[in-house]
Short mmCIF file of C-alpha atoms in Angstrom, two decimals:
data_model
loop_
_atom_site.label_atom_id
_atom_site.label_comp_id
_atom_site.label_asym_id
_atom_site.label_seq_id
_atom_site.Cartn_x
_atom_site.Cartn_y
_atom_site.Cartn_z
CA GLY A 476 -1.12 -18.83 63.07
CA GLN A 477 -4.19 -19.56 61.01
CA GLN A 478 -6.67 -16.73 60.33
CA LEU A 479 -10.43 -17.13 59.96
CA ASN A 480 -12.43 -14.41 58.26
CA GLN A 481 -16.16 -14.56 58.89
CA SER A 482 -18.64 -12.39 57.03
CA PRO A 483 -20.82 -10.55 57.25
CA GLN A 484 -20.22 -9.11 60.70
CA SER A 485 -23.92 -8.39 61.17
CA MET A 486 -27.16 -8.89 59.29
CA PHE A 487 -30.64 -7.46 59.61
CA ILE A 488 -33.27 -9.51 57.80
CA GLN A 489 -37.02 -9.82 57.63
CA GLU A 490 -38.70 -12.85 59.12
CA GLY A 491 -39.12 -15.48 56.42
CA GLU A 492 -36.02 -14.48 54.46
CA ASP A 493 -33.07 -16.76 53.82
CA VAL A 494 -29.65 -15.97 55.27
CA SER A 495 -26.15 -16.86 54.18
CA MET A 496 -22.85 -16.36 55.98
CA ASN A 497 -19.39 -17.69 55.30
CA CYS A 498 -15.91 -18.20 56.62
CA THR A 499 -12.60 -18.34 54.82
CA SER A 500 -9.30 -19.54 56.15
CA SER A 501 -5.71 -18.77 55.32
CA SER A 502 -4.85 -22.45 55.72
CA ILE A 503 -6.40 -25.83 55.08
CA PHE A 504 -8.84 -27.15 57.66
CA ASN A 505 -10.03 -30.72 58.09
CA THR A 506 -12.99 -29.86 60.30
CA TRP A 507 -15.50 -27.03 60.11
CA LEU A 508 -18.02 -26.40 62.87
CA TRP A 509 -20.87 -23.91 63.07
CA TYR A 510 -22.17 -22.64 66.41
CA LYS A 511 -24.96 -20.34 67.57
CA GLN A 512 -24.68 -18.30 70.73
CA ASP A 513 -27.54 -16.64 72.58
CA PRO A 514 -26.78 -13.70 74.90
CA GLY A 515 -25.07 -14.77 78.12
CA GLU A 516 -24.93 -18.41 77.09
CA GLY A 517 -22.27 -20.67 75.67
CA PRO A 518 -22.16 -21.46 71.93
CA VAL A 519 -24.28 -24.41 70.85
CA LEU A 520 -23.03 -26.68 68.09
CA LEU A 521 -25.29 -26.58 65.02
CA ILE A 522 -23.47 -28.50 62.31
CA ALA A 523 -20.15 -30.34 61.99
CA LEU A 524 -18.40 -30.93 58.65
CA TYR A 525 -15.49 -33.30 58.09
CA LYS A 526 -15.01 -33.75 54.35
CA ALA A 527 -14.27 -31.36 51.50
CA GLY A 528 -17.44 -30.81 49.50
CA GLU A 529 -19.65 -32.17 52.26
CA LEU A 530 -23.10 -30.60 52.45
CA THR A 531 -25.00 -31.17 55.71
CA SER A 532 -28.43 -30.04 56.84
CA ASN A 533 -29.97 -29.64 60.27
CA GLY A 534 -33.58 -28.57 59.86
CA ARG A 535 -33.61 -25.16 58.19
CA LEU A 536 -29.82 -24.94 58.43
CA THR A 537 -27.46 -26.10 55.69
CA ALA A 538 -23.69 -25.89 55.79
CA GLN A 539 -21.01 -26.85 53.30
CA PHE A 540 -17.32 -27.65 53.58
CA GLY A 541 -15.61 -25.93 50.66
CA ILE A 542 -13.74 -28.11 48.17
CA THR A 543 -10.55 -26.09 48.68
CA ARG A 544 -10.84 -26.92 52.42
CA LYS A 545 -10.33 -23.23 53.13
CA ASP A 546 -13.92 -22.10 53.37
CA SER A 547 -17.37 -22.97 54.61
CA PHE A 548 -20.81 -21.41 54.45
CA LEU A 549 -23.97 -21.62 56.52
CA ASN A 550 -27.44 -21.00 55.12
CA ILE A 551 -30.58 -20.49 57.17
CA SER A 552 -33.82 -20.77 55.26
CA ALA A 553 -37.14 -19.10 56.14
CA SER A 554 -35.74 -17.27 59.17
CA ILE A 555 -37.80 -16.98 62.35
CA PRO A 556 -37.38 -14.70 65.40
CA SER A 557 -35.60 -17.36 67.47
CA ASP A 558 -32.80 -17.45 64.88
CA VAL A 559 -31.54 -14.21 66.43
CA GLY A 560 -28.08 -14.61 67.92
CA ILE A 561 -24.42 -14.74 67.04
CA TYR A 562 -23.25 -17.42 64.64
CA PHE A 563 -19.66 -18.57 64.80
CA CYS A 564 -17.69 -20.72 62.45
CA ALA A 565 -14.78 -22.71 63.82
CA GLY A 566 -12.15 -24.73 62.06
CA LYS A 567 -9.47 -27.16 63.00
CA PRO A 568 -6.41 -27.52 60.78
CA SER A 569 -4.90 -30.83 59.77
CA GLY A 570 -1.75 -32.01 61.42
CA SER A 571 -0.89 -32.87 64.98
CA ALA A 572 -2.68 -31.59 68.07
CA ARG A 573 -4.16 -28.22 67.06
CA GLN A 574 -6.96 -26.29 68.68
CA LEU A 575 -10.10 -24.88 67.11
CA THR A 576 -9.86 -21.43 65.58
CA PHE A 577 -13.02 -19.31 65.72
CA GLY A 578 -14.34 -16.69 63.36
CA SER A 579 -15.35 -13.32 64.79
CA GLY A 580 -19.05 -14.11 64.53
CA THR A 581 -22.08 -12.92 62.57
CA GLN A 582 -24.72 -11.09 64.58
CA LEU A 583 -28.11 -11.95 63.12
CA THR A 584 -31.19 -9.84 63.78
CA VAL A 585 -34.57 -10.99 62.48
CA LEU A 586 -37.15 -8.27 62.10
CA PRO A 587 -40.84 -9.18 62.38
CA LYS B 729 -26.17 -37.40 79.45
CA ALA B 730 -25.14 -34.24 81.30
CA GLY B 731 -23.54 -31.47 79.31
CA VAL B 732 -20.55 -29.34 80.17
CA THR B 733 -20.95 -27.74 83.59
CA GLN B 734 -19.19 -24.56 84.56
CA THR B 735 -19.21 -23.04 88.02
CA PRO B 736 -19.84 -20.46 89.18
CA ARG B 737 -22.08 -18.79 86.57
CA TYR B 738 -21.36 -15.29 87.81
CA LEU B 739 -18.50 -13.83 89.78
CA ILE B 740 -17.54 -10.35 90.92
CA LYS B 741 -13.98 -9.74 92.07
CA THR B 742 -11.87 -6.69 92.80
CA ARG B 743 -8.63 -5.78 91.08
CA GLY B 744 -5.63 -7.62 92.44
CA GLN B 745 -7.59 -10.63 93.65
CA GLN B 746 -7.31 -14.07 92.17
CA VAL B 747 -10.10 -16.32 90.92
CA THR B 748 -10.59 -20.00 90.16
CA LEU B 749 -13.18 -21.23 87.66
CA SER B 750 -14.28 -24.83 87.32
CA CYS B 751 -15.37 -26.95 84.38
CA SER B 752 -16.74 -30.48 84.37
CA PRO B 753 -16.70 -31.95 80.87
CA ILE B 754 -19.19 -34.33 79.34
CA SER B 755 -18.76 -37.80 80.78
CA GLY B 756 -16.14 -39.67 78.77
CA HIS B 757 -14.62 -36.55 77.26
CA ARG B 758 -10.95 -36.15 78.03
CA SER B 759 -10.15 -32.84 76.41
CA VAL B 760 -11.04 -29.50 77.96
CA SER B 761 -10.36 -26.13 76.33
CA TRP B 762 -10.83 -22.69 77.81
CA TYR B 763 -11.78 -19.50 75.97
CA GLN B 764 -12.15 -15.88 76.93
CA GLN B 765 -14.95 -14.00 75.22
CA THR B 766 -15.21 -10.23 75.22
CA PRO B 767 -17.41 -8.04 72.98
CA GLY B 768 -14.50 -6.59 71.10
CA GLN B 769 -12.26 -9.63 70.81
CA GLY B 770 -14.56 -12.54 70.18
CA LEU B 771 -13.52 -16.01 71.35
CA GLN B 772 -9.89 -16.09 72.37
CA PHE B 773 -8.25 -19.44 73.04
CA LEU B 774 -6.60 -19.75 76.46
CA PHE B 775 -5.42 -23.34 76.72
CA GLU B 776 -6.33 -26.96 76.15
CA TYR B 777 -5.85 -29.89 78.49
CA PHE B 778 -5.93 -33.55 77.63
CA SER B 779 -5.24 -36.36 80.09
CA GLU B 780 -4.03 -33.86 82.70
CA THR B 781 -1.47 -32.35 80.32
CA GLN B 782 -1.59 -28.93 78.71
CA ARG B 783 -1.56 -29.59 74.96
CA ASN B 784 -1.96 -26.09 73.57
CA LYS B 785 -1.67 -22.60 74.93
CA GLY B 786 -2.97 -19.31 73.59
CA ASN B 787 -1.36 -15.92 73.77
CA PHE B 788 -2.27 -14.90 77.33
CA PRO B 789 0.00 -13.71 80.16
CA GLY B 790 1.23 -16.07 82.82
CA ARG B 791 -1.44 -14.78 85.21
CA PHE B 792 -3.76 -17.20 83.43
CA SER B 793 -3.15 -20.81 84.33
CA GLY B 794 -5.06 -24.04 84.37
CA ARG B 795 -4.97 -27.65 85.29
CA GLN B 796 -6.87 -30.85 84.69
CA PHE B 797 -7.58 -33.60 87.16
CA SER B 798 -7.62 -37.34 86.65
CA ASN B 799 -11.42 -37.28 86.29
CA SER B 800 -11.00 -34.75 83.41
CA ARG B 801 -12.46 -31.88 85.41
CA SER B 802 -10.52 -28.71 84.81
CA GLU B 803 -9.90 -25.46 86.63
CA MET B 804 -8.51 -22.22 85.40
CA ASN B 805 -6.99 -19.60 87.64
CA VAL B 806 -6.41 -15.93 87.06
CA SER B 807 -4.14 -14.15 89.52
CA THR B 808 -3.75 -10.43 90.14
CA LEU B 809 -6.99 -9.60 88.37
CA GLU B 810 -7.18 -6.57 86.11
CA LEU B 811 -10.24 -4.68 84.91
CA GLY B 812 -9.60 -6.00 81.40
CA ASP B 813 -10.06 -9.56 82.62
CA SER B 814 -13.80 -8.96 82.81
CA ALA B 815 -15.26 -11.40 80.30
CA LEU B 816 -17.29 -14.52 79.73
CA TYR B 817 -15.02 -17.52 80.27
CA LEU B 818 -16.09 -20.57 78.31
CA CYS B 819 -15.05 -24.14 78.67
CA ALA B 820 -15.45 -26.69 75.88
CA SER B 821 -15.07 -30.43 76.08
CA SER B 822 -14.35 -32.96 73.38
CA LEU B 823 -13.58 -36.65 73.24
CA THR B 824 -9.99 -36.32 72.16
CA ALA B 825 -7.45 -33.63 71.52
CA GLY B 826 -5.92 -32.72 68.21
CA THR B 827 -7.95 -35.19 66.17
CA GLY B 828 -9.83 -34.10 63.10
CA GLY B 829 -13.53 -34.71 63.31
CA THR B 830 -13.96 -34.08 67.01
CA GLU B 831 -16.70 -31.64 67.98
CA ALA B 832 -16.30 -29.31 70.94
CA PHE B 833 -19.28 -28.75 73.24
CA PHE B 834 -19.47 -25.64 75.36
CA GLY B 835 -20.66 -24.94 78.86
CA GLN B 836 -22.79 -21.92 79.71
CA GLY B 837 -19.77 -19.96 80.80
CA THR B 838 -18.71 -18.02 83.85
CA ARG B 839 -19.31 -14.28 83.68
CA LEU B 840 -16.43 -12.62 85.55
CA THR B 841 -16.66 -8.97 86.43
CA VAL B 842 -13.60 -7.23 87.88
CA VAL B 843 -14.29 -3.98 89.71
#
């Protein structure tokens, strides 16, 4: 089955810094989704990407769908304490009915 | 518009028992997927239902089963519980199944603890 590699696994940054994380796939995806999960809660959808090369922003968050359709990155600018959490990428391959595949997550800690 | 609702939020069961978890998707959504989340394994796909039919299944033993009703609500059942089944069980709903460009929205999850 398809593999999703998400990196880094964890990050410790100072408040105000920018953050970047990425996911790479062993196969072509036609959808990339980025989620944030707070402890004990379900993941919340941040950004959805549907086209190779697409760059989408949601406030301080920016995500891009790689042109090879095998990767995506998420940037967070000017981090704040409430950015703390686990960020997951998820991708759906092209073809007939296929489920989302999730990355292993990036644990983000923002230090004051 | 109400989001995805999972009940119960917390559950404690003993080994050998069985458990049923419920998920009500967003109104109008017909696809429901279930995931198991543990600290070491991340989000593991269990199964996906669309229009009362199981469309996809993950790599879990037959003790894990599910179903979907005509109103798109879904239940998952775990029989003969084991300690390793302790996890956060997440349900996600989407408009359609297997279509590119369809976002999945998650419920808050059910935290199952097996003792």
